[in-house]
Each structure stands twice: as C-alpha cells, then as structure tokens.
Short mmCIF file of C-alpha atoms and ligand atoms in Angstrom, two decimals:
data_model
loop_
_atom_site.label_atom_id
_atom_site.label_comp_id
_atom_site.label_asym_id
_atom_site.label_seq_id
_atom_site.Cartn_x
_atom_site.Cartn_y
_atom_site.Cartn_z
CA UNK A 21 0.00 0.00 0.00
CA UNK A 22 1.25 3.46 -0.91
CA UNK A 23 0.44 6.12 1.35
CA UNK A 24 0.74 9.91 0.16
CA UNK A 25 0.61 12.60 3.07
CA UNK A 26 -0.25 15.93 2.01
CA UNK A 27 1.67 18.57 4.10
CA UNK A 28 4.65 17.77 6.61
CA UNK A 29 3.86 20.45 9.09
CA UNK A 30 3.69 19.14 13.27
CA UNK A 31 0.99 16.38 12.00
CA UNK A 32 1.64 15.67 8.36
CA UNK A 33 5.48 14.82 9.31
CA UNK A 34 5.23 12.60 12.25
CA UNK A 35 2.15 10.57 10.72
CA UNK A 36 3.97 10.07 7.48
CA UNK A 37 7.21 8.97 9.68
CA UNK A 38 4.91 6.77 12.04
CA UNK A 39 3.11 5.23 9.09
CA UNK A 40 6.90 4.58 7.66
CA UNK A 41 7.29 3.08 10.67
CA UNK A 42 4.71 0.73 10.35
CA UNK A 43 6.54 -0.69 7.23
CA UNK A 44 4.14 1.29 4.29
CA UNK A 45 5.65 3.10 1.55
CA UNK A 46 5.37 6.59 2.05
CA UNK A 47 5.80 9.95 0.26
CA UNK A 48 4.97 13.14 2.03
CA UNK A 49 4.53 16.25 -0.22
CA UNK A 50 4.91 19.79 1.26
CA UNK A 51 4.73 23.29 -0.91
CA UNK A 52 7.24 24.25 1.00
CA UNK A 53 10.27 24.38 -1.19
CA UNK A 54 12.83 25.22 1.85
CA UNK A 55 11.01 22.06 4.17
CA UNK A 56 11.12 19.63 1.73
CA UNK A 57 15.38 20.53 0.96
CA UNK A 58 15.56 20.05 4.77
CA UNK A 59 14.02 16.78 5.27
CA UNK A 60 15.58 15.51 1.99
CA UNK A 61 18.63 16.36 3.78
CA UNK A 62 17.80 14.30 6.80
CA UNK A 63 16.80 16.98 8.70
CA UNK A 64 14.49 17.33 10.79
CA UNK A 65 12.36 20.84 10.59
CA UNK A 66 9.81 20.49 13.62
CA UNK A 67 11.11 19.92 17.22
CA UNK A 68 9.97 16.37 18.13
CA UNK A 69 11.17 14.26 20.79
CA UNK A 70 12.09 10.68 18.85
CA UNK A 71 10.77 12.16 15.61
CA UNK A 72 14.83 12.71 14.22
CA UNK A 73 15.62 8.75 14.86
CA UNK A 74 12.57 7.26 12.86
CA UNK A 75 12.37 9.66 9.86
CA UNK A 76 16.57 9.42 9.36
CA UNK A 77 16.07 5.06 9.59
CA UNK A 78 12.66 5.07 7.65
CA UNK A 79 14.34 7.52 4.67
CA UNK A 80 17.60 5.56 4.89
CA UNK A 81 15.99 1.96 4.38
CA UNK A 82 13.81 3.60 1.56
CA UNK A 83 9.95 3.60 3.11
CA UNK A 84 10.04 7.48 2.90
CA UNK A 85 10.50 10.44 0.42
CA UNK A 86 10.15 13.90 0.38
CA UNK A 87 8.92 15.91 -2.16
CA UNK A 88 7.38 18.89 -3.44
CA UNK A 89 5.96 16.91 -6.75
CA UNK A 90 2.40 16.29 -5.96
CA UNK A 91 0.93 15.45 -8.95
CA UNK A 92 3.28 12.11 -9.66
CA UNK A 93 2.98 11.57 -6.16
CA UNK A 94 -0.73 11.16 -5.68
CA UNK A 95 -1.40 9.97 -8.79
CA UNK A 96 0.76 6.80 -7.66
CA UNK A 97 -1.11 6.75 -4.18
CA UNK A 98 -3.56 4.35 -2.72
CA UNK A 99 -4.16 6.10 0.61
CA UNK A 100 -4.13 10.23 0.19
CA UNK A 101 -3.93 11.90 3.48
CA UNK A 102 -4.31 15.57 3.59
CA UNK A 103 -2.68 17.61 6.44
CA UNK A 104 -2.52 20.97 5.62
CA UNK A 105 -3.10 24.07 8.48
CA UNK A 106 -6.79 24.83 9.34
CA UNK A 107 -6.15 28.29 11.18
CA UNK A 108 -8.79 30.63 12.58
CA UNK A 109 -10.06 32.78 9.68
CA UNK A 110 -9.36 36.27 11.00
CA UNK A 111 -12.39 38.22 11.93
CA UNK A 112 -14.84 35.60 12.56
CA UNK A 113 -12.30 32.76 14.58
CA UNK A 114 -14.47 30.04 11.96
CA UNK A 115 -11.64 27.57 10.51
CA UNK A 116 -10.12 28.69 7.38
CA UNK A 117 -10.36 25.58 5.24
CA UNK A 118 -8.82 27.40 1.87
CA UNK A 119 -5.78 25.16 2.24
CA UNK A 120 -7.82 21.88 2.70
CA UNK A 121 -10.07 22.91 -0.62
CA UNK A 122 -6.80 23.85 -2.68
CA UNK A 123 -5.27 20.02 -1.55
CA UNK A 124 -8.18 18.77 -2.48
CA UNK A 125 -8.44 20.41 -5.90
CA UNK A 126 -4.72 19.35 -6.77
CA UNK A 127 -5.78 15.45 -5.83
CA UNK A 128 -9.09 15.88 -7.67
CA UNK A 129 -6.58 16.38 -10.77
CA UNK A 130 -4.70 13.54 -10.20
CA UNK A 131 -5.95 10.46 -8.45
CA UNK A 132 -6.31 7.07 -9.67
CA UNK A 133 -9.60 5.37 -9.51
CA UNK A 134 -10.13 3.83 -6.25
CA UNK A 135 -7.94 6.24 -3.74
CA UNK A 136 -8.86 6.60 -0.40
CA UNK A 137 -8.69 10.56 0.35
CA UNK A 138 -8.44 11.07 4.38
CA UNK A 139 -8.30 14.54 5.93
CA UNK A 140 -6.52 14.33 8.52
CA UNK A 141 -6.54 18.03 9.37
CA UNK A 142 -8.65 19.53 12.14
CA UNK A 143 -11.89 20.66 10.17
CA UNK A 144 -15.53 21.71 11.34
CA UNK A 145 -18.66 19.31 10.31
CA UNK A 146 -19.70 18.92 6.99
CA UNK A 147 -16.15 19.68 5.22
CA UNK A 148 -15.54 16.11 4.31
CA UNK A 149 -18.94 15.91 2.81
CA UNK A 150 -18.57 18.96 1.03
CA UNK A 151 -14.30 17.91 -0.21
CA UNK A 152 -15.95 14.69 -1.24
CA UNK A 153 -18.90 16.58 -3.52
CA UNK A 154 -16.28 18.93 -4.48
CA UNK A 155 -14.07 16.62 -5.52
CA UNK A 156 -16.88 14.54 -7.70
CA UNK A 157 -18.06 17.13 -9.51
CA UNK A 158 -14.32 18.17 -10.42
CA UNK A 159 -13.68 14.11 -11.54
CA UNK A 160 -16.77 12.13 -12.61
CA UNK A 161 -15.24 10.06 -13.82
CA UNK A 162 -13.51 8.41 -10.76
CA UNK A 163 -14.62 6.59 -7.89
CA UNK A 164 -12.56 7.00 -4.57
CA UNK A 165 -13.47 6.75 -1.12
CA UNK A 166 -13.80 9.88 1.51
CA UNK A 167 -12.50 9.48 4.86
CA UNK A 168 -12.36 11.51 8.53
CA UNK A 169 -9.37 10.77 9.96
CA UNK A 170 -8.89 13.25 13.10
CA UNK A 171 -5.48 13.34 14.76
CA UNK A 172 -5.83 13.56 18.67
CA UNK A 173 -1.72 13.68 19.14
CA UNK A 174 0.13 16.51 21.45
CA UNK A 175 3.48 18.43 20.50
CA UNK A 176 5.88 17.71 22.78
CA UNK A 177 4.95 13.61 22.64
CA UNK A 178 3.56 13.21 19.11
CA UNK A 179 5.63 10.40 18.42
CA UNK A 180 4.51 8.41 21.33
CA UNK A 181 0.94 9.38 21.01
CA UNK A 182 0.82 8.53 17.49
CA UNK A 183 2.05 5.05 17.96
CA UNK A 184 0.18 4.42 20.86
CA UNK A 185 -3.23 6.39 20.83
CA UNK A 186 -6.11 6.17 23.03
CA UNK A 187 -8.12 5.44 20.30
CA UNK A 188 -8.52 5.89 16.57
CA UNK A 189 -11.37 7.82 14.98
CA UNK A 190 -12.31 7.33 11.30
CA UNK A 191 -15.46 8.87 9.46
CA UNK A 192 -16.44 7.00 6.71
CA UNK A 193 -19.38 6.33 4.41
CA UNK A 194 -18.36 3.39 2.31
CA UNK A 195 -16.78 -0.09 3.08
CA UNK A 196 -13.56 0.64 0.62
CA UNK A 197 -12.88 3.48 3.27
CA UNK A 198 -13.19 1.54 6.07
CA UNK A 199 -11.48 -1.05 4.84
CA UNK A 200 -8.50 0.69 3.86
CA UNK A 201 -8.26 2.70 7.40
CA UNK A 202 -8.00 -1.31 9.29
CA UNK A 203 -5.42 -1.80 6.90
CA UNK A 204 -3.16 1.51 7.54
CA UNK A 205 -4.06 1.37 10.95
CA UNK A 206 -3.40 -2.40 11.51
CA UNK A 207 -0.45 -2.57 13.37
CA UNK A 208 -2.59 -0.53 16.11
CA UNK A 209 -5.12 -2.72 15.75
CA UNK A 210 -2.78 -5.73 16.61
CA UNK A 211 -1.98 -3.98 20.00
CA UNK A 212 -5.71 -3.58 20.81
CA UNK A 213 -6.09 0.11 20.06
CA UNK A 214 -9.75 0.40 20.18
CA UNK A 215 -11.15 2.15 16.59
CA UNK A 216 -14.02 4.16 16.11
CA UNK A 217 -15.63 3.57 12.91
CA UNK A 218 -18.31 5.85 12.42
CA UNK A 219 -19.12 8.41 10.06
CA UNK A 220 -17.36 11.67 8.06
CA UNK A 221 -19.56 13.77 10.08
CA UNK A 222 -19.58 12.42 13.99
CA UNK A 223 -15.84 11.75 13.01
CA UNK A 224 -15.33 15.96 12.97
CA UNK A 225 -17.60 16.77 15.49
CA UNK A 226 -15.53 14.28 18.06
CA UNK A 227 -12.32 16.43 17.53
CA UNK A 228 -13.71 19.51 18.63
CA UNK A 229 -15.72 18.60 20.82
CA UNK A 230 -12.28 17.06 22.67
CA UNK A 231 -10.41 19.34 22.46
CA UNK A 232 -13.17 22.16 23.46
CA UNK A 233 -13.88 19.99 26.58
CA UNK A 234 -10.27 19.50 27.36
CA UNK A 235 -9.25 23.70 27.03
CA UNK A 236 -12.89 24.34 29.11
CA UNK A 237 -10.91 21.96 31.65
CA UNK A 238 -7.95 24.30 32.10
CA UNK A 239 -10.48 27.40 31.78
CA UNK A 240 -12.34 25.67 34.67
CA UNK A 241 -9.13 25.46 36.87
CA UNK A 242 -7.47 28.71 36.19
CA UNK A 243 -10.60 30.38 37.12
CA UNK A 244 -10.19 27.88 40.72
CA UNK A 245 -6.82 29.25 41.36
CA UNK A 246 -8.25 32.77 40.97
CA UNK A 247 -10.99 31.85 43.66
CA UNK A 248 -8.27 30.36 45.88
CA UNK A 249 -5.73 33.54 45.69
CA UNK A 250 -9.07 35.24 47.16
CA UNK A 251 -9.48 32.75 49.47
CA UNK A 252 -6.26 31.88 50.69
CA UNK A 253 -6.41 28.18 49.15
CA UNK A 254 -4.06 26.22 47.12
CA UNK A 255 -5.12 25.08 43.61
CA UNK A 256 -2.79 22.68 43.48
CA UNK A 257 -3.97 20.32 46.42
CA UNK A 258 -7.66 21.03 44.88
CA UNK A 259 -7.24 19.86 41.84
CA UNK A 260 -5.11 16.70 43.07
CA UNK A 261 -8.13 15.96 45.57
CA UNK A 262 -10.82 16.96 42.81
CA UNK A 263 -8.66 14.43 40.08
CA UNK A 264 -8.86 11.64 42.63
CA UNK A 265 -12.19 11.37 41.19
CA UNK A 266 -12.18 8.98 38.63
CA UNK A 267 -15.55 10.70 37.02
CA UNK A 268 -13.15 13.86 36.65
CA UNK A 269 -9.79 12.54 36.13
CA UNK A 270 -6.44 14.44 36.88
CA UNK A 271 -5.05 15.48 33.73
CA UNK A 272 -5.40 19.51 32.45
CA UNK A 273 -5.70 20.44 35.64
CA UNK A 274 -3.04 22.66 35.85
CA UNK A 275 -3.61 26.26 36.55
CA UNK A 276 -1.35 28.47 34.41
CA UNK A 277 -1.13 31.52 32.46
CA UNK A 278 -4.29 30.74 29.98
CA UNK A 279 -3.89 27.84 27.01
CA UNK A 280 -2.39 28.64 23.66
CA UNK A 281 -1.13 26.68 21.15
CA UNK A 282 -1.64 25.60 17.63
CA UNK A 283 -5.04 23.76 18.18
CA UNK A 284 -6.69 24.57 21.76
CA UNK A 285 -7.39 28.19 20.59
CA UNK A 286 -8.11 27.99 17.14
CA UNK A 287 -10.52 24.99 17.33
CA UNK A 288 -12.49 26.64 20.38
CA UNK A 289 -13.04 29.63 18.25
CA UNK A 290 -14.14 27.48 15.30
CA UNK A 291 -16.04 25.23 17.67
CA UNK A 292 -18.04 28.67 18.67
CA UNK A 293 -18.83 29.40 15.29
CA UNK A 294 -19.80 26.50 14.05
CA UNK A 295 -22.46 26.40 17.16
CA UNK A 296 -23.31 29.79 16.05
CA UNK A 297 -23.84 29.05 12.39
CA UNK A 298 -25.78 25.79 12.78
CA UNK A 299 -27.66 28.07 15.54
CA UNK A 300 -26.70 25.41 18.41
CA UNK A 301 -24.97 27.91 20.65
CA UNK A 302 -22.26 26.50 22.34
CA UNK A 303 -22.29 28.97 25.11
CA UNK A 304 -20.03 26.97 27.50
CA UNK A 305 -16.85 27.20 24.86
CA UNK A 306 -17.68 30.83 23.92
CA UNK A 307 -17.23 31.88 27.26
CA UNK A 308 -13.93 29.71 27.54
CA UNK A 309 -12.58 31.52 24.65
CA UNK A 310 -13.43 34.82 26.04
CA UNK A 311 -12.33 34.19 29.54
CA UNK A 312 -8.61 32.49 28.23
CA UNK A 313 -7.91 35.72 26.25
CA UNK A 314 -8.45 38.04 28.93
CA UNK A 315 -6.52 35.85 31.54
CA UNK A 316 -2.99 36.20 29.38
CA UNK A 317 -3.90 40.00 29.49
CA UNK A 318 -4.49 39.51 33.43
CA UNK A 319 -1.12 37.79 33.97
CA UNK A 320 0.73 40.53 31.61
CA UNK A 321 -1.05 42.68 33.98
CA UNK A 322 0.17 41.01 37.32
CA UNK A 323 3.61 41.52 36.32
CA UNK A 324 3.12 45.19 35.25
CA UNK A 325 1.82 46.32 38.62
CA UNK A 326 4.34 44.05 40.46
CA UNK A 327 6.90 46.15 37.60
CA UNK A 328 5.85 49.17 38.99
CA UNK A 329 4.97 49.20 42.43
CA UNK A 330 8.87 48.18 42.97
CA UNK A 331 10.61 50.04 40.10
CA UNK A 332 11.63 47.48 37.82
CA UNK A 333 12.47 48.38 34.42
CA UNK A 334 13.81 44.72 33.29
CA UNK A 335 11.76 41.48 33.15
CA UNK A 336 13.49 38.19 32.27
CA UNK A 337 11.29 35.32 30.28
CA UNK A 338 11.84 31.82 30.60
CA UNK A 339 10.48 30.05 27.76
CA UNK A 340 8.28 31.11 25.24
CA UNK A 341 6.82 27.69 23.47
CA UNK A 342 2.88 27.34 24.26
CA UNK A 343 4.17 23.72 26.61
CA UNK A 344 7.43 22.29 27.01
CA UNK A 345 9.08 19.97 24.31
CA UNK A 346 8.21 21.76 21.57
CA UNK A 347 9.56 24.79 19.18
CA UNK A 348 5.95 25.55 18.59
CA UNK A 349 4.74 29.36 19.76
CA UNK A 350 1.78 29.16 17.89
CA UNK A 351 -0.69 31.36 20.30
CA UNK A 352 1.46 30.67 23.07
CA UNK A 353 0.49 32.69 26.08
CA UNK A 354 4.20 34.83 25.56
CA UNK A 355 2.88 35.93 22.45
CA UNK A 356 0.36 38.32 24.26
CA UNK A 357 2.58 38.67 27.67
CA UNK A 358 5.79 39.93 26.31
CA UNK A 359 3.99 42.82 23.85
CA UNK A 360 2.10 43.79 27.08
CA UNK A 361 5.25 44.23 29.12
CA UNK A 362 7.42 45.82 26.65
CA UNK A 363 4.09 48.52 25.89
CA UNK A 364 3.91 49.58 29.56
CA UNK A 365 7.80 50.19 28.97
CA UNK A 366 9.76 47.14 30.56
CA UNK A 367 12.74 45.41 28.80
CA UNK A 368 12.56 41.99 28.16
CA UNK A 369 15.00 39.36 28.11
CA UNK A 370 14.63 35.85 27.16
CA UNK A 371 15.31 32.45 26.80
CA UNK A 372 13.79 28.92 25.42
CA UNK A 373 15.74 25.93 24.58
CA UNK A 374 13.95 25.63 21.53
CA UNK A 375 11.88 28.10 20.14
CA UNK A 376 14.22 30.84 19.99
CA UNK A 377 14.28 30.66 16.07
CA UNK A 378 10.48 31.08 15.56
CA UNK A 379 10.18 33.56 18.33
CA UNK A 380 12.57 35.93 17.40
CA UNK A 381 10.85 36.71 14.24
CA UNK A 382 7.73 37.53 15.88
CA UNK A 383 9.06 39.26 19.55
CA UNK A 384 10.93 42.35 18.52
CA UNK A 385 13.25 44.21 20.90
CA UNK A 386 13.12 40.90 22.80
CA UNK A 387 17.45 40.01 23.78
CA UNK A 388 17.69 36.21 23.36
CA UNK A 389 19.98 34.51 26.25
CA UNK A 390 21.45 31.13 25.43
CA UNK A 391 20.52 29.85 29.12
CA UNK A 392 18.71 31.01 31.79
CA UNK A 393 21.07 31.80 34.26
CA UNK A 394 22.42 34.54 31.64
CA UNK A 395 18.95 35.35 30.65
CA UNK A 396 17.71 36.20 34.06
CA UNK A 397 21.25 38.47 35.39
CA UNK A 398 20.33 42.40 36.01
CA UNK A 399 16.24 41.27 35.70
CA UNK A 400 14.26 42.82 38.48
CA UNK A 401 11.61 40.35 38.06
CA UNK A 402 11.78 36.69 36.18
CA UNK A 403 8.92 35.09 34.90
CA UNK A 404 8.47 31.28 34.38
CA UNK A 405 6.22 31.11 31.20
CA UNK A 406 6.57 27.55 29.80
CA UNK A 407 7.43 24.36 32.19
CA UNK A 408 10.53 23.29 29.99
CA UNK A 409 12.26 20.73 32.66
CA UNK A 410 16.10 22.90 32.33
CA UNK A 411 13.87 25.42 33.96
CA UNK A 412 12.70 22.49 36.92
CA UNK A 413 15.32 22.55 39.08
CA UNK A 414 17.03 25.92 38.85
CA UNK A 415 19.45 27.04 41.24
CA UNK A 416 17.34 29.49 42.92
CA UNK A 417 19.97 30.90 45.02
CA UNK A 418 21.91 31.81 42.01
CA UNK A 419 19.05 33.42 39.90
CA UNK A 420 18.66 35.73 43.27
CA UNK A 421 22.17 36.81 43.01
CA UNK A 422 21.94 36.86 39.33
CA UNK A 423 18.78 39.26 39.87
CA UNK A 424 18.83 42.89 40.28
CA UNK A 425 15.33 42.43 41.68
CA UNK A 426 14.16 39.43 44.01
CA UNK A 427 10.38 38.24 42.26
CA UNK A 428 9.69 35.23 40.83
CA UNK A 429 6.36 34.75 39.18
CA UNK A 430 6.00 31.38 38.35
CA UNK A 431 2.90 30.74 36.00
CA UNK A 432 3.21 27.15 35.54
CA UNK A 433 3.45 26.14 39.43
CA UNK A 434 6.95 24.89 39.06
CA UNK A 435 8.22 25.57 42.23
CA UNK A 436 7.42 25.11 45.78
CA UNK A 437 7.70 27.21 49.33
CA UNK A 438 10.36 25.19 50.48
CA UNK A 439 12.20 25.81 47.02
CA UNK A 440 11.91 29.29 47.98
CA UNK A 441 13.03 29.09 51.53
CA UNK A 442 16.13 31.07 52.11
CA UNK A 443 16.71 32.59 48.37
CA UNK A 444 15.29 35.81 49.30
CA UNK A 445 12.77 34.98 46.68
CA UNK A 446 9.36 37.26 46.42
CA UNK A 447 7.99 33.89 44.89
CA UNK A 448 4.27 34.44 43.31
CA UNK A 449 2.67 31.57 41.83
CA UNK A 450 -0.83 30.76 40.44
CA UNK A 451 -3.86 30.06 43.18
CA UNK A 452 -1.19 29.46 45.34
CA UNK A 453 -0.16 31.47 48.54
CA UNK A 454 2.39 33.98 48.37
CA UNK A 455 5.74 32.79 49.41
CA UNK A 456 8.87 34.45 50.13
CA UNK A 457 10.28 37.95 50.74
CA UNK A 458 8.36 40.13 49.93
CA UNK A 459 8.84 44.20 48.56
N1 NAD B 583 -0.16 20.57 15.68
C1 NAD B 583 -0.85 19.74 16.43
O1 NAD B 583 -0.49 19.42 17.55
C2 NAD B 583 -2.13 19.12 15.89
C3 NAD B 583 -2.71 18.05 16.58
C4 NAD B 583 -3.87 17.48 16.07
C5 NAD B 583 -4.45 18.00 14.91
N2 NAD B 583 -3.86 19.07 14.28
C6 NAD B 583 -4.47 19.57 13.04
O2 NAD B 583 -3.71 19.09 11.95
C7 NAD B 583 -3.69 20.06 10.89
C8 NAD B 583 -2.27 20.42 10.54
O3 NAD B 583 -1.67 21.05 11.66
P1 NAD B 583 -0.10 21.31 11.75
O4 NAD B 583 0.15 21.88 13.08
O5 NAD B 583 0.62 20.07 11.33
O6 NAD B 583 0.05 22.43 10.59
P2 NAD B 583 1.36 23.09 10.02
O7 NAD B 583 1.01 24.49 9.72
O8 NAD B 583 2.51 22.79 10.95
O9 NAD B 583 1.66 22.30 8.66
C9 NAD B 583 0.89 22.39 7.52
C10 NAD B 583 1.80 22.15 6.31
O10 NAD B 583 1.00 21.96 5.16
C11 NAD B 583 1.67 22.52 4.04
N3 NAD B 583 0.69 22.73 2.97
C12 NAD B 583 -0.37 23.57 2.92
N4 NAD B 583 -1.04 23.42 1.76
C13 NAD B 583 -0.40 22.47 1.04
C14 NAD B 583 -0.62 21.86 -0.23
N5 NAD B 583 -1.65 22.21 -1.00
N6 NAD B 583 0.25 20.92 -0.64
C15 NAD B 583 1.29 20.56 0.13
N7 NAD B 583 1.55 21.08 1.35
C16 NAD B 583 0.70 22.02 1.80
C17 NAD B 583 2.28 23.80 4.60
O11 NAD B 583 3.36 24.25 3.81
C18 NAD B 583 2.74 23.32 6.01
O12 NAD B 583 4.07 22.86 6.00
C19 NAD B 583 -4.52 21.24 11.40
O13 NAD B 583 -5.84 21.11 10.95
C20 NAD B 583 -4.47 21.08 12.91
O14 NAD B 583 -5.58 21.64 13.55
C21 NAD B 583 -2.71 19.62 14.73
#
C-alpha cells in the first residue's frame, strides 16, 4: 500500500514517519520548497522528541520520500492523506479551510480510480462531505473513497501518542474506506487500540468537541486558582483531591497563564462558530474563549503592577513555546505577555531551549539569552512562562544573586515554598499562597 501525506507540518510529518514506521511506503509532499530541501537532507524541521531517529532510519531503508511533486505523487497513491493548516479565519475565529479545498483540488486532478482521500486536518462538520462533492463534480469520472481521519496527538509527545493512541477515529461512508483505514491502521489494531468507525460527520464533530472539553478543563481550573488567591487556598492540592475522582480525572488540571497553542485556541473559536452558524450555541466554549484571552492579558497585567509598584524596568522570560518539548509558539500565552510588558515600557529578556528561532521573528526588541542563568542576570523580576524541565530545578539561590530584583512569578506552578526558603525569593505563583520575601 502506498500512502501519500499531504503537508509535513507538526501532523503531516510525524504521521507520514509513524506510518513509515509501520513498514508502508510513504511519500509526504509539502509546498514548502525550503522544508522539503531540509528533510531531503535528513533533517528534521519540527522539534519532536524521537521524531529525528525514525524519519533518518525510515528515509535511509527507503519507506520514505520527500517531495514537493504532488501530482506524480498522488497519482501513484492508494491512501491520500491531507494535512494541511486549518487556522482561525481572521475576523470571525471560523476555521479557514482554503488550504484543505486547494489540496483537495490538486488530488481531484490527479488520483487514480479507487484512492482513499483522508483529511486528517482539524476541520468543522460537513467539510468532508462537502471535499468529497467537491471533488466529484471536479472528476466524474472516478470513484474514490472519503474518509475523517482526526489526529488527537500533542506536540511535545507526538511520536509516542501517534504510535500508541487512546483510540482511533475514522469517518467513513463506504466499506472501501473503512477497509483501507483497518489496513493503515493495523499494526494498532494488533496492539488492541480500540477504533471508532463511524461516520465523516460524527468523526469531525468528536475532535472539537475534545479538544473544546479539554481547554474548558484548564479554563475551569485557572478560574479555581483565581478563587483560591481570594481565598487563601491552594489550587494545586484542589485539583489533586478533585482528580482523585475517577468521574473527573487528573489530567489539564493545571492552573497556568491561559492555554495557547496551535489547536486549543483555534478549534475553540471554530467550535463557537460553528455552534453559532448551525444556531446550536455552544455557550459553554464561547465563554472559555473569552475568559482564556483576557486571563494572558491579566497575567501581563500582574507583572506590570508588580513592575511598577517596585521600580523594575527589566523582566526576564523563561520560555516562550505554548508547553514544554516543543519549538511551537503558535498562540502561546508569551505571544500576548511579552507585547504587554514591553508597551507599559519594561525590557525583556529571554530564553527557550527551543523556540528561539520562531520567536525571534515575531518578539521584537526581545534580547535572546542562550541559558537562563544569563537570561535572568540584572532582571528585576523573572517570569516562568513555559514548564521546559532545564527550567525544573534551577538554582534558585543563584538566579537571586543573578537578579537585580528578588520576584519570581511562576505561572506554571513549578516551584514550591520550600524551594523558595532562604533565596530571598518574592515567589508568586498561580492560586497558590504567596511565598517568600516580599517588597
Ligand atoms: N499541531 C498539532 O499538535 C495538531 C494536533 C492534532 C491535529 N492538528 C491539526 O492538523 C492540521 C495540521 O496542523 P499542523 O500543526 O501540522 O500544521 P502546520 O502548519 O505545521 O503544517 C501544515 C503544512 O501543510 C503545508 N501545505 C499547505 N497546503 C499544502 C498543499 N496544497 N500541498 C502541500 N503542502 C501544503 C504547509 O506548507 C505546512 O508545511 C490542522 O488542521 C491542525 O488543527 C494539529
């Protein structure tokens, strides 16, 4: 079976590498001129924990090519997966699905009768139906098979997740689809991944819907640890008591800055629409999307007044990637922090083990630090943004010296009081109590 994935972006590449893996014959196609030179090369152009090892063996024993050819490439495919970007249309946050439609248009032109097209791509309910109409009307001529393929994998693990998923979702509406989805996906299969087989339209409406619940669960927490700074609680031992519950369940329930990221915000804005559009309201997720935008702006805020009540001109970020193990910024909450600190006049400094490169074309005036030790030296306050583990077990004694100033704010609940004890920290966390020295 010859697979051809369509876009080698965070999802195209590591599915086209995993489904090497698996033994198939892949080619993955990008328009991307300077991405496809890299991979060809042997490099790898996303940062992936594991991804470097597979694609270099996989390319190297012949099972997969890079190229910007798709034409000869799908027209040579049995399985077409398409996973081009579905970001928020500006204006109206619905999913801009221009990239999907122009895929689909280029394999219209050149599929062979009896290809299985799968979008693997995040996209709102009814695009499959309306790709496969689209792509009927364009060729007649051929029969093919329309499948929903939704990826559920997280930067940072995609590797992992991808070979060893929860579950598999697929949206079909004939058997040649589903057939050809066991097939690809057997080697799952053989390690009793469940699959859902269902169809093209329950298929999309799953994927937002999880990841809408799953942001409305860190929505739902920060907005805790905002009740327990109040009320002198700790978020952190409620959520670990309120996870206990099995009917709840531990995970994204970490209080932090707000979510970002390349999917959480985008899809809950498109999620909203869609509700909107098909007049089902979904009231819940608006008010998560609303509620996670002003929070960055709240936490910019935080360290603005803290700026100026002690006269700090000079704020050192660590990490700017929305989560750790990835060189993703996409949305990331730094995006919105960093502007607001360097408009109410502070300098920023910064460092990331691995998103420096995309962040510095989008952070201006921001100085880049190879570590953090040099990032945070003269800073009157440092601010933890992204839970990279080089940024877990800091000398904290150090970082005070390093410091012109002595606070800490640590958005991602890194550290604990007795970390603090005897730095001369001003340590402020979120929903946690104040710790430290303070003024
Ligand atoms: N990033 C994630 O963690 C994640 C997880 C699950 C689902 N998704 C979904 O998967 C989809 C892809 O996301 P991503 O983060 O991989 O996007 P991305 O922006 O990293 O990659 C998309 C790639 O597609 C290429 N492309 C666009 N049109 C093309 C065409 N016609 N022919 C060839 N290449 C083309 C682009 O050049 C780019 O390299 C989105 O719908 C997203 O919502 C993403």
């Amino acid at each position: 079976m010859k697979i051809a994935m369509i876009g080698t972006g965070y999802v195209g590449l590591v599915s086209g590498v995993c489904f090497a893996e698996f033994g198939f014959q892949v080619t993955c196609v990008d328009k991307n001129p300077a991405i496809i030179e890299r991979l060809q090369a042997g490099e790898v152009t996303i940062y992936e924990p594991g991804l470097d090892e597979l694609l270099v063996r996989n390319a190297r024993d012949g099972r997969l090519i890079f190229t910007t050819d798709l034409v000869p490439t799908v027209a040579d495919a049995d399985v077409i997966f398409i996973a081009v970007g579905t970001p928020s249309r500006r204006g109206d946050g619905e999913a801009d699905l221009q990239y999907i439609y122009a895929a689909a248009d280029e394999i219209a032109a050149a599929m062979k009768p009896g290809a299985v097209i799968v979008i693997k791509s995040t996209v709102v309910v009814g695009t499959n139906a309306d790709v496969r109409a689209r792509i009927a009307k364009a060729r007649p001529d051929v029969q093919f098979s329309m499948v929903s393929n939704p990826e559920f994998l997280r930067e940072g693990s995609a590797v992992e997740d991808f070979l060893r998923p929860d579950r598999v979702v697929v949206g079909v509406h004939d058997e040649a689809g589903s057939a050809a989805m066991k097939r690809v996906y057997r080697p799952l299969y053989l390690r009793e991944t469940p699959m859902i087989v269902t169809t093209l339209e329950n298929a999309e409406i799953i994927k937002y819907a999880a990841n809408a619940y799953l942001a409305m669960k860190v929505t739902f927490i920060n907005e805790v640890a905002d009740l327990c700074e109040k009320a002198g609680g700790n978020v952190q031992d409620v959520a670990r008591a309120i996870g206990m519950d099995n009917r709840i369940g531990s995970k994204f329930l970490h209080a932090g800055p707000g979510f970002g990221g390349s999917c959480f915000p985008k899809d809950t804005r498109a999620y909203a629409a869609t509700g909107r559009k098909l007049e089902a309201p979904q009231t819940l997720i608006e008010q998560v999307v609303t509620v996670n935008e002003l929070r960055k702006h709240s936490m910019a805020q935080r360290v603005i007044e803290a700026a100026q009540k002690s006269g700090v001109t000079t704020v050192a970020v660590l990490g700017i990637a929305f989560k750790p193990n990835t060189d993703d910024i996409r949305e990331s909450p730094a995006l919105d922090i960093i502007p607001a600190l360097q408009k109410a006049g502070l300098t920023v400094r910064a460092h990331d083990p691995e998103a420096r490169g995309a962040a510095e074309q989008v952070l201006p005036e921001v100085t880049w630090y190879k570590s953090a030790y040099e990032a945070v030296e003269g800073a009157g306050i440092t601010l933890l943004l992204t839970e990279w583990n080089v940024y877990r077990a800091l000398d904290l004694k150090r970082v005070a010296t390093l410091m012109s100033g002595n606070i800490l704010f640590d958005l991602r609940n890194v550290y604990s009081g007795t970390d603090i004890e005897g730095t001369g920290l001003d340590y402020r966390s979120v929903g946690r109590p104040l710790v430290g020295k303070r003024g």
